[in-house]
Amino acid sequence: MGYSDDRGTTWTHATESSPTTYYSVKTELLLLPPPTLLPGVASGRGAAAPPGWPTGRVVAGGSGGITFSDSGGAQYDPSSWFSAGRNGRQLALVRRPDTHPLGPGPRLLLVGTVSGDPSVSAWTSDDAGATWQRRQFLPEPVTAPGVGRVLGLFALSEAGETDPGAGGRAVTVLGLGHLYQTSDAGETWRVIGRAPAMSTPAGPGQPDELMTNVGVAEVGPDGRLYIGVNTIGPGPGEWMYRTTEPFAVAGEDGPAPAAPARLSVTVRPNPAGGRIEVVLTVVEASAVRVVVMDALGRDVAIVLDGPVALGERVVGVDTASWPAGVYIVRATAGMQAAVSRLVVTR
C-alpha cells in the first residue's frame, strides 16, 4: 500500500500499525464519503451519519483481510476481519432501510472467503469497517473450478433513488455466475439468477457447470449488469453478456417468498434497566448462537452458543452494567437468522 500527495508523481509507502508476517495483497479500496454524500442523504431520505462516522476513511480489502486508514492512507490499522486465510476482495456502501432494527444509517458490506469455511460468506460493518459480523454463507450449488471466487459486489439503486445502496440493496456475482442479492442491507441474501451457461457437455458424469467460468463482472452506466464468461475446456470460447434491463429491477418481480421460520427471538421486559429474559423459539433441534450487539454492530454479550432442543428456551441476561441505548439481539441457526430490538434505559 502507498499514497501520493502530488497526483501520482511520487509515492510513499504506507505503514501498518500491526505489520503482517504473511504475504498480503490489497485489491479493493473504498473511500468513505462525508455524511452529506452517504446513501439516502442526497435523495432527501435523511440518513444522518452515526456519531463518530469517519470522513475520508480508506478501507482496504484483499488477501489477509480488511484494514482501514484515517490518515489519508499513510497508516493502516487492522479491522476485526484481519488475519491469514481471509480474502475480502469486494466492498460496498449501502444504507440500512427504515425498517431495520437499528434504523436508517450507513453500512458497509463485504463478500469474501475465510480459510476452512465451506463457501463464500457475506459480512456487514456498522462502524465504517472497524468491526465486522458474518451474516450468511453464499454457496454455489456445485463444486468445480471457480467456486470460492467473488467477481463483483455492487450497490443498487431503488426506484426513485439517486444513490446506489440507498434502499439497502446490493448484488454479488460469484465465480460460477450465481447472482446473490440482498434487499435488507446484507442481513439476508438469496439467489436471483445465474450468468448464461457457456458450455458443452463435459462428459459422462460431469455436469455442464464444470465448463462455466465468470472472468469479470460490472454494472455499467446504463444500470445493466455486464458479465464476461469463458469456458474451461472445450466450448465456444469467451463471450460478454448484459442484462436486458437495468439491473436495479432485473430479476426482481416482487418480494422474495418468505421461508418457513425455523427460529424466533424476543426480549422481555423491553425497555429494560436490569435483568431481562431472551426467549428463543425453534421449530427443530438446531445449533443456535444468540448474541447482543450495540448500535454499531459490536458484540456486547453471547447469550447462547450451542445445541437447542425443539420448543422454547429462556435465557436470563443482566443489562445493569450496559450503557443506555438501543441494542440488537440476533439469533442464527444455519442459514436462518432472527433479530429483536432491545432498549436499555437508566
mmCIF file of C-alpha atoms in Angstrom:
data_model
loop_
_atom_site.group_PDB
_atom_site.id
_atom_site.type_symbol
_atom_site.label_atom_id
_atom_site.label_comp_id
_atom_site.label_asym_id
_atom_site.label_seq_id
_atom_site.Cartn_x
_atom_site.Cartn_y
_atom_site.Cartn_z
ATOM 1 C CA MET A 1 0.000 0.000 0.000
ATOM 2 C CA GLY A 2 1.173 3.533 -0.704
ATOM 3 C CA TYR A 3 -0.044 7.109 -1.104
ATOM 4 C CA SER A 4 0.811 10.174 -3.183
ATOM 5 C CA ASP A 5 0.424 13.867 -2.361
ATOM 6 C CA ASP A 6 1.398 15.110 -5.831
ATOM 7 C CA ARG A 7 -1.145 13.404 -8.076
ATOM 8 C CA GLY A 8 0.887 10.270 -8.511
ATOM 9 C CA THR A 9 4.285 11.765 -9.391
ATOM 10 C CA THR A 10 5.915 10.366 -6.258
ATOM 11 C CA TRP A 11 4.723 7.735 -3.818
ATOM 12 C CA THR A 12 5.309 6.983 -0.144
ATOM 13 C CA HIS A 13 4.981 3.508 1.313
ATOM 14 C CA ALA A 14 2.162 3.305 3.876
ATOM 15 C CA THR A 15 2.804 1.804 7.304
ATOM 16 C CA GLU A 16 0.756 -0.730 9.246
ATOM 17 C CA SER A 17 0.149 -0.459 12.971
ATOM 18 C CA SER A 18 0.298 -4.274 13.144
ATOM 19 C CA PRO A 19 2.646 -5.420 10.383
ATOM 20 C CA THR A 20 1.718 -8.756 8.847
ATOM 21 C CA THR A 21 4.053 -11.714 8.952
ATOM 22 C CA TYR A 22 2.414 -13.328 5.925
ATOM 23 C CA TYR A 23 2.011 -12.412 2.277
ATOM 24 C CA SER A 24 -0.817 -9.878 1.927
ATOM 25 C CA VAL A 25 -2.187 -8.290 -1.241
ATOM 26 C CA LYS A 26 -4.780 -5.498 -1.202
ATOM 27 C CA THR A 27 -7.085 -5.461 -4.205
ATOM 28 C CA GLU A 28 -10.050 -3.306 -3.118
ATOM 29 C CA LEU A 29 -10.130 0.293 -1.850
ATOM 30 C CA LEU A 30 -13.222 2.149 -0.657
ATOM 31 C CA LEU A 31 -13.117 5.835 0.278
ATOM 32 C CA LEU A 32 -15.878 6.664 2.721
ATOM 33 C CA PRO A 33 -17.565 9.968 1.822
ATOM 34 C CA PRO A 34 -18.591 12.769 4.198
ATOM 35 C CA PRO A 35 -22.060 12.420 5.751
ATOM 36 C CA THR A 36 -23.689 14.680 3.135
ATOM 37 C CA LEU A 37 -22.863 12.087 0.474
ATOM 38 C CA LEU A 38 -23.919 8.985 2.376
ATOM 39 C CA PRO A 39 -26.604 6.904 0.630
ATOM 40 C CA GLY A 40 -30.019 8.397 1.291
ATOM 41 C CA VAL A 41 -28.946 11.934 2.208
ATOM 42 C CA ALA A 42 -28.708 13.380 -1.305
ATOM 43 C CA SER A 43 -32.123 11.949 -2.156
ATOM 44 C CA GLY A 44 -33.745 13.526 0.884
ATOM 45 C CA ARG A 45 -34.168 10.377 2.964
ATOM 46 C CA GLY A 46 -32.455 11.942 5.980
ATOM 47 C CA ALA A 47 -29.920 9.215 6.698
ATOM 48 C CA ALA A 48 -27.658 11.038 9.127
ATOM 49 C CA ALA A 49 -24.254 9.555 9.845
ATOM 50 C CA PRO A 50 -23.874 7.980 13.285
ATOM 51 C CA PRO A 51 -21.741 9.747 15.924
ATOM 52 C CA GLY A 52 -18.064 9.403 15.125
ATOM 53 C CA TRP A 53 -18.588 8.466 11.474
ATOM 54 C CA PRO A 54 -15.114 8.969 9.925
ATOM 55 C CA THR A 55 -14.977 11.318 6.948
ATOM 56 C CA GLY A 56 -12.318 10.328 4.449
ATOM 57 C CA ARG A 57 -11.565 6.880 5.882
ATOM 58 C CA VAL A 58 -9.956 4.480 3.399
ATOM 59 C CA VAL A 59 -10.993 0.842 3.789
ATOM 60 C CA ALA A 60 -8.729 -1.685 2.053
ATOM 61 C CA GLY A 61 -9.588 -5.308 1.328
ATOM 62 C CA GLY A 62 -7.750 -8.250 -0.130
ATOM 63 C CA SER A 63 -5.792 -11.294 0.938
ATOM 64 C CA GLY A 64 -5.112 -11.007 4.644
ATOM 65 C CA GLY A 65 -8.444 -9.324 5.352
ATOM 66 C CA ILE A 66 -9.602 -5.740 5.895
ATOM 67 C CA THR A 67 -7.566 -2.746 7.103
ATOM 68 C CA PHE A 68 -8.509 0.931 7.310
ATOM 69 C CA SER A 69 -6.768 4.310 7.368
ATOM 70 C CA ASP A 70 -7.859 7.594 8.942
ATOM 71 C CA SER A 71 -4.659 9.365 7.912
ATOM 72 C CA GLY A 72 -5.151 9.677 4.187
ATOM 73 C CA GLY A 73 -3.552 6.321 3.535
ATOM 74 C CA ALA A 74 -0.349 6.985 5.483
ATOM 75 C CA GLN A 75 -1.039 4.281 8.090
ATOM 76 C CA TYR A 76 -3.433 1.347 8.100
ATOM 77 C CA ASP A 77 -4.933 -0.324 11.164
ATOM 78 C CA PRO A 78 -6.334 -3.863 11.221
ATOM 79 C CA SER A 79 -10.083 -4.390 11.449
ATOM 80 C CA SER A 80 -11.691 -7.297 13.278
ATOM 81 C CA TRP A 81 -11.714 -9.067 9.892
ATOM 82 C CA PHE A 82 -7.933 -9.278 9.542
ATOM 83 C CA SER A 83 -5.857 -12.460 9.659
ATOM 84 C CA ALA A 84 -4.139 -15.023 7.481
ATOM 85 C CA GLY A 85 -6.533 -17.090 5.415
ATOM 86 C CA ARG A 86 -9.035 -14.262 4.850
ATOM 87 C CA ASN A 87 -9.680 -12.797 1.430
ATOM 88 C CA GLY A 88 -12.060 -9.842 1.144
ATOM 89 C CA ARG A 89 -11.870 -8.539 -2.408
ATOM 90 C CA GLN A 90 -15.278 -6.848 -2.670
ATOM 91 C CA LEU A 91 -16.683 -3.973 -0.573
ATOM 92 C CA ALA A 92 -19.769 -1.767 -0.962
ATOM 93 C CA LEU A 93 -21.516 1.029 0.960
ATOM 94 C CA VAL A 94 -25.289 0.836 1.414
ATOM 95 C CA ARG A 95 -27.922 2.375 3.670
ATOM 96 C CA ARG A 96 -29.893 0.366 6.192
ATOM 97 C CA PRO A 97 -33.609 0.553 5.339
ATOM 98 C CA ASP A 98 -36.012 2.459 7.563
ATOM 99 C CA THR A 99 -37.454 -0.838 8.830
ATOM 100 C CA HIS A 100 -34.096 -2.150 10.109
ATOM 101 C CA PRO A 101 -33.990 -2.639 13.916
ATOM 102 C CA LEU A 102 -31.073 -0.182 14.120
ATOM 103 C CA GLY A 103 -32.928 2.337 11.962
ATOM 104 C CA PRO A 104 -31.558 4.051 8.841
ATOM 105 C CA GLY A 105 -27.848 4.618 8.603
ATOM 106 C CA PRO A 106 -24.719 3.709 6.623
ATOM 107 C CA ARG A 107 -23.473 0.135 6.453
ATOM 108 C CA LEU A 108 -20.514 -1.498 4.731
ATOM 109 C CA LEU A 109 -20.927 -4.852 3.007
ATOM 110 C CA LEU A 110 -18.155 -7.373 2.455
ATOM 111 C CA VAL A 111 -18.218 -10.618 0.486
ATOM 112 C CA GLY A 112 -15.160 -12.800 0.893
ATOM 113 C CA THR A 113 -13.670 -16.123 1.895
ATOM 114 C CA VAL A 114 -12.198 -17.494 5.107
ATOM 115 C CA SER A 115 -9.854 -20.482 5.109
ATOM 116 C CA GLY A 116 -11.736 -23.564 6.273
ATOM 117 C CA ASP A 117 -15.213 -22.178 5.535
ATOM 118 C CA PRO A 118 -17.394 -24.196 3.146
ATOM 119 C CA SER A 119 -18.133 -21.291 0.806
ATOM 120 C CA VAL A 120 -18.078 -17.550 0.243
ATOM 121 C CA SER A 121 -19.746 -15.580 3.052
ATOM 122 C CA ALA A 122 -21.293 -12.134 3.484
ATOM 123 C CA TRP A 123 -20.361 -9.765 6.326
ATOM 124 C CA THR A 124 -21.508 -6.300 7.468
ATOM 125 C CA SER A 125 -19.993 -3.383 9.385
ATOM 126 C CA ASP A 126 -21.905 -0.528 11.029
ATOM 127 C CA ASP A 127 -18.818 1.330 12.284
ATOM 128 C CA ALA A 128 -17.170 2.170 8.946
ATOM 129 C CA GLY A 129 -15.128 -1.007 8.624
ATOM 130 C CA ALA A 130 -13.566 -1.355 12.070
ATOM 131 C CA THR A 131 -15.577 -4.403 13.178
ATOM 132 C CA TRP A 132 -17.422 -6.977 11.092
ATOM 133 C CA GLN A 133 -20.212 -9.519 11.630
ATOM 134 C CA ARG A 134 -20.880 -12.576 9.498
ATOM 135 C CA ARG A 135 -24.426 -12.677 8.134
ATOM 136 C CA GLN A 136 -24.732 -15.649 5.764
ATOM 137 C CA PHE A 137 -22.852 -18.245 3.734
ATOM 138 C CA LEU A 138 -23.335 -17.895 -0.051
ATOM 139 C CA PRO A 139 -22.797 -21.374 -1.502
ATOM 140 C CA GLU A 140 -22.730 -22.216 -5.184
ATOM 141 C CA PRO A 141 -24.681 -25.413 -5.890
ATOM 142 C CA VAL A 142 -21.779 -27.323 -7.446
ATOM 143 C CA THR A 143 -18.142 -27.979 -6.647
ATOM 144 C CA ALA A 144 -15.964 -27.037 -9.594
ATOM 145 C CA PRO A 145 -13.130 -24.721 -10.666
ATOM 146 C CA GLY A 146 -14.169 -21.165 -9.922
ATOM 147 C CA VAL A 147 -16.060 -21.887 -6.698
ATOM 148 C CA GLY A 148 -14.947 -19.562 -3.912
ATOM 149 C CA ARG A 149 -14.266 -16.558 -6.132
ATOM 150 C CA VAL A 150 -16.139 -13.246 -5.907
ATOM 151 C CA LEU A 151 -16.269 -11.264 -9.160
ATOM 152 C CA GLY A 152 -18.249 -8.255 -8.004
ATOM 153 C CA LEU A 153 -20.286 -6.614 -5.255
ATOM 154 C CA PHE A 154 -22.474 -3.717 -6.379
ATOM 155 C CA ALA A 155 -24.842 -1.396 -4.515
ATOM 156 C CA LEU A 156 -28.081 -0.982 -6.477
ATOM 157 C CA SER A 157 -30.432 1.976 -6.862
ATOM 158 C CA GLU A 158 -34.014 1.733 -5.708
ATOM 159 C CA ALA A 159 -36.759 3.145 -7.911
ATOM 160 C CA GLY A 160 -36.801 6.904 -7.365
ATOM 161 C CA GLU A 161 -33.456 6.886 -5.528
ATOM 162 C CA THR A 162 -30.390 8.624 -6.922
ATOM 163 C CA ASP A 163 -27.837 6.989 -4.621
ATOM 164 C CA PRO A 164 -26.712 3.371 -5.128
ATOM 165 C CA GLY A 165 -27.444 1.397 -1.987
ATOM 166 C CA ALA A 166 -29.971 3.879 -0.595
ATOM 167 C CA GLY A 167 -32.612 1.170 -0.334
ATOM 168 C CA GLY A 168 -30.291 -1.381 1.244
ATOM 169 C CA ARG A 169 -29.959 -3.380 -1.983
ATOM 170 C CA ALA A 170 -26.821 -4.922 -3.454
ATOM 171 C CA VAL A 171 -25.864 -7.842 -5.685
ATOM 172 C CA THR A 172 -22.780 -10.036 -5.727
ATOM 173 C CA VAL A 173 -21.522 -12.172 -8.624
ATOM 174 C CA LEU A 174 -19.716 -15.422 -7.767
ATOM 175 C CA GLY A 175 -17.190 -17.396 -9.783
ATOM 176 C CA LEU A 176 -19.631 -19.808 -11.417
ATOM 177 C CA GLY A 177 -22.012 -16.982 -12.245
ATOM 178 C CA HIS A 178 -24.574 -17.341 -9.472
ATOM 179 C CA LEU A 179 -26.067 -13.983 -8.506
ATOM 180 C CA TYR A 180 -26.961 -13.318 -4.877
ATOM 181 C CA GLN A 181 -28.953 -10.227 -3.913
ATOM 182 C CA THR A 182 -29.777 -8.571 -0.602
ATOM 183 C CA SER A 183 -32.703 -6.202 -0.082
ATOM 184 C CA ASP A 184 -32.157 -5.557 3.643
ATOM 185 C CA ALA A 185 -28.607 -4.144 3.768
ATOM 186 C CA GLY A 186 -26.890 -7.510 3.951
ATOM 187 C CA GLU A 187 -28.941 -9.224 6.656
ATOM 188 C CA THR A 188 -30.150 -11.935 4.251
ATOM 189 C CA TRP A 189 -29.189 -12.994 0.705
ATOM 190 C CA ARG A 190 -30.942 -15.056 -1.973
ATOM 191 C CA VAL A 191 -30.036 -16.412 -5.411
ATOM 192 C CA ILE A 192 -31.825 -14.418 -8.130
ATOM 193 C CA GLY A 193 -30.221 -15.918 -11.225
ATOM 194 C CA ARG A 194 -27.092 -17.083 -12.938
ATOM 195 C CA ALA A 195 -24.909 -15.978 -15.805
ATOM 196 C CA PRO A 196 -25.793 -17.774 -19.071
ATOM 197 C CA ALA A 197 -24.268 -21.225 -19.454
ATOM 198 C CA MET A 198 -21.415 -21.180 -21.957
ATOM 199 C CA SER A 199 -20.625 -24.863 -22.002
ATOM 200 C CA THR A 200 -20.878 -28.049 -23.962
ATOM 201 C CA PRO A 201 -21.328 -31.339 -22.078
ATOM 202 C CA ALA A 202 -18.066 -32.161 -20.328
ATOM 203 C CA GLY A 203 -18.508 -35.896 -20.496
ATOM 204 C CA PRO A 204 -20.311 -38.749 -18.757
ATOM 205 C CA GLY A 205 -20.999 -37.940 -15.138
ATOM 206 C CA GLN A 206 -19.686 -34.372 -15.416
ATOM 207 C CA PRO A 207 -22.267 -31.564 -15.152
ATOM 208 C CA ASP A 208 -22.178 -28.682 -17.612
ATOM 209 C CA GLU A 209 -21.481 -26.341 -14.685
ATOM 210 C CA LEU A 210 -17.877 -27.544 -14.773
ATOM 211 C CA MET A 211 -17.454 -25.617 -18.010
ATOM 212 C CA THR A 212 -18.806 -22.221 -16.914
ATOM 213 C CA ASN A 213 -16.493 -19.579 -15.505
ATOM 214 C CA VAL A 214 -17.047 -15.840 -14.968
ATOM 215 C CA GLY A 215 -13.982 -13.721 -15.625
ATOM 216 C CA VAL A 216 -15.282 -10.198 -14.993
ATOM 217 C CA ALA A 217 -18.486 -8.501 -13.822
ATOM 218 C CA GLU A 218 -19.506 -4.835 -13.719
ATOM 219 C CA VAL A 219 -22.610 -2.669 -13.518
ATOM 220 C CA GLY A 220 -22.457 -0.186 -16.382
ATOM 221 C CA PRO A 221 -23.582 3.464 -16.519
ATOM 222 C CA ASP A 222 -26.850 2.267 -18.086
ATOM 223 C CA GLY A 223 -27.625 0.252 -14.962
ATOM 224 C CA ARG A 224 -27.213 -3.102 -16.688
ATOM 225 C CA LEU A 225 -25.075 -5.911 -15.343
ATOM 226 C CA TYR A 226 -22.268 -6.919 -17.734
ATOM 227 C CA ILE A 227 -20.593 -10.305 -17.322
ATOM 228 C CA GLY A 228 -17.638 -11.757 -19.207
ATOM 229 C CA VAL A 229 -17.924 -15.562 -19.419
ATOM 230 C CA ASN A 230 -15.344 -18.049 -20.634
ATOM 231 C CA THR A 231 -15.194 -21.817 -20.738
ATOM 232 C CA ILE A 232 -12.908 -24.319 -19.063
ATOM 233 C CA GLY A 233 -12.046 -26.995 -21.600
ATOM 234 C CA PRO A 234 -13.832 -27.436 -24.958
ATOM 235 C CA GLY A 235 -16.547 -24.903 -25.598
ATOM 236 C CA PRO A 236 -17.481 -21.784 -27.522
ATOM 237 C CA GLY A 237 -14.737 -19.566 -26.061
ATOM 238 C CA GLU A 238 -15.322 -16.212 -24.403
ATOM 239 C CA TRP A 239 -18.453 -14.051 -24.514
ATOM 240 C CA MET A 240 -19.802 -10.877 -22.974
ATOM 241 C CA TYR A 241 -23.380 -10.752 -21.708
ATOM 242 C CA ARG A 242 -25.554 -7.984 -20.323
ATOM 243 C CA THR A 243 -28.966 -7.923 -18.710
ATOM 244 C CA THR A 244 -31.773 -6.729 -20.964
ATOM 245 C CA GLU A 245 -32.964 -4.161 -18.426
ATOM 246 C CA PRO A 246 -31.249 -2.003 -15.792
ATOM 247 C CA PHE A 247 -30.110 -4.412 -13.146
ATOM 248 C CA ALA A 248 -31.804 -2.489 -10.341
ATOM 249 C CA VAL A 249 -35.024 -4.158 -11.452
ATOM 250 C CA ALA A 250 -33.724 -7.255 -13.240
ATOM 251 C CA GLY A 251 -34.951 -10.463 -11.663
ATOM 252 C CA GLU A 252 -36.958 -8.519 -9.049
ATOM 253 C CA ASP A 253 -40.606 -9.375 -9.620
ATOM 254 C CA GLY A 254 -41.553 -8.631 -6.054
ATOM 255 C CA PRO A 255 -40.587 -9.565 -2.533
ATOM 256 C CA ALA A 256 -38.938 -12.938 -2.112
ATOM 257 C CA PRO A 257 -41.281 -15.592 -0.742
ATOM 258 C CA ALA A 258 -40.868 -15.933 2.974
ATOM 259 C CA ALA A 259 -39.107 -19.107 4.046
ATOM 260 C CA PRO A 260 -40.639 -21.040 6.933
ATOM 261 C CA ALA A 261 -39.181 -19.574 10.109
ATOM 262 C CA ARG A 262 -37.024 -22.045 11.998
ATOM 263 C CA LEU A 263 -36.468 -19.720 14.915
ATOM 264 C CA SER A 264 -37.632 -16.512 16.537
ATOM 265 C CA VAL A 265 -36.270 -14.391 19.365
ATOM 266 C CA THR A 266 -37.940 -11.876 21.663
ATOM 267 C CA VAL A 267 -36.952 -9.950 24.781
ATOM 268 C CA ARG A 268 -38.904 -9.251 27.981
ATOM 269 C CA PRO A 269 -39.267 -6.776 29.565
ATOM 270 C CA ASN A 270 -38.493 -4.206 26.890
ATOM 271 C CA PRO A 271 -37.464 -1.427 27.586
ATOM 272 C CA ALA A 272 -35.389 -2.701 30.494
ATOM 273 C CA GLY A 273 -32.932 -1.403 33.036
ATOM 274 C CA GLY A 274 -31.711 -4.579 34.695
ATOM 275 C CA ARG A 275 -32.284 -8.274 34.193
ATOM 276 C CA ILE A 276 -34.042 -9.397 31.007
ATOM 277 C CA GLU A 277 -35.160 -12.705 29.562
ATOM 278 C CA VAL A 278 -34.256 -13.660 26.000
ATOM 279 C CA VAL A 279 -36.939 -16.012 24.675
ATOM 280 C CA LEU A 280 -35.800 -18.261 21.819
ATOM 281 C CA THR A 281 -38.225 -20.483 19.904
ATOM 282 C CA VAL A 282 -37.021 -23.133 17.435
ATOM 283 C CA VAL A 283 -39.154 -25.477 15.321
ATOM 284 C CA GLU A 284 -36.468 -28.151 15.056
ATOM 285 C CA ALA A 285 -33.419 -29.041 17.116
ATOM 286 C CA SER A 286 -30.540 -26.861 15.920
ATOM 287 C CA ALA A 287 -27.184 -25.420 16.845
ATOM 288 C CA VAL A 288 -28.069 -21.819 17.700
ATOM 289 C CA ARG A 289 -25.970 -18.767 18.505
ATOM 290 C CA VAL A 290 -27.575 -15.743 20.175
ATOM 291 C CA VAL A 291 -25.603 -12.513 20.630
ATOM 292 C CA VAL A 292 -26.427 -8.992 21.773
ATOM 293 C CA MET A 293 -24.921 -6.182 19.679
ATOM 294 C CA ASP A 294 -24.735 -2.448 20.262
ATOM 295 C CA ALA A 295 -25.815 0.198 17.737
ATOM 296 C CA LEU A 296 -22.512 -0.159 15.873
ATOM 297 C CA GLY A 297 -22.910 -3.899 15.471
ATOM 298 C CA ARG A 298 -20.275 -4.810 18.072
ATOM 299 C CA ASP A 299 -20.875 -7.884 20.207
ATOM 300 C CA VAL A 300 -21.808 -6.977 23.790
ATOM 301 C CA ALA A 301 -22.735 -10.406 25.115
ATOM 302 C CA ILE A 302 -23.017 -14.006 23.921
ATOM 303 C CA VAL A 303 -26.330 -15.234 25.274
ATOM 304 C CA LEU A 304 -26.220 -18.764 23.875
ATOM 305 C CA ASP A 305 -23.968 -20.806 21.617
ATOM 306 C CA GLY A 306 -24.780 -24.490 21.225
ATOM 307 C CA PRO A 307 -27.454 -27.099 20.543
ATOM 308 C CA VAL A 308 -31.065 -26.191 21.342
ATOM 309 C CA ALA A 309 -33.952 -28.643 21.501
ATOM 310 C CA LEU A 310 -37.266 -28.083 19.753
ATOM 311 C CA GLY A 311 -39.532 -25.622 21.546
ATOM 312 C CA GLU A 312 -38.911 -22.583 23.722
ATOM 313 C CA ARG A 313 -35.718 -21.705 25.562
ATOM 314 C CA VAL A 314 -35.456 -18.806 28.028
ATOM 315 C CA VAL A 315 -32.072 -17.340 28.998
ATOM 316 C CA GLY A 316 -31.586 -14.603 31.586
ATOM 317 C CA VAL A 317 -29.221 -11.686 30.890
ATOM 318 C CA ASP A 318 -28.191 -8.855 33.244
ATOM 319 C CA THR A 319 -28.038 -5.448 31.497
ATOM 320 C CA ALA A 320 -27.316 -3.404 34.651
ATOM 321 C CA SER A 321 -23.769 -2.519 33.543
ATOM 322 C CA TRP A 322 -24.671 -1.647 29.940
ATOM 323 C CA PRO A 323 -24.911 1.976 28.798
ATOM 324 C CA ALA A 324 -28.405 3.182 27.953
ATOM 325 C CA GLY A 325 -29.250 2.839 24.277
ATOM 326 C CA VAL A 326 -30.564 0.578 21.529
ATOM 327 C CA TYR A 327 -29.275 -2.974 21.212
ATOM 328 C CA ILE A 328 -29.970 -5.816 18.785
ATOM 329 C CA VAL A 329 -30.480 -9.409 19.908
ATOM 330 C CA ARG A 330 -29.593 -11.664 16.982
ATOM 331 C CA ALA A 331 -30.145 -15.423 16.786
ATOM 332 C CA THR A 332 -28.671 -17.560 13.990
ATOM 333 C CA ALA A 333 -29.214 -21.228 13.142
ATOM 334 C CA GLY A 334 -27.561 -22.399 9.948
ATOM 335 C CA MET A 335 -28.699 -20.127 7.118
ATOM 336 C CA GLN A 336 -31.563 -18.555 9.105
ATOM 337 C CA ALA A 337 -31.490 -15.557 11.411
ATOM 338 C CA ALA A 338 -33.913 -13.697 13.682
ATOM 339 C CA VAL A 339 -33.472 -10.325 15.352
ATOM 340 C CA SER A 340 -35.187 -8.368 18.102
ATOM 341 C CA ARG A 341 -34.697 -4.784 19.243
ATOM 342 C CA LEU A 342 -33.831 -4.079 22.900
ATOM 343 C CA VAL A 343 -33.892 -0.647 24.566
ATOM 344 C CA VAL A 344 -31.857 -0.255 27.761
ATOM 345 C CA THR A 345 -32.844 2.673 29.969
ATOM 346 C CA ARG A 346 -31.365 4.200 33.103
#
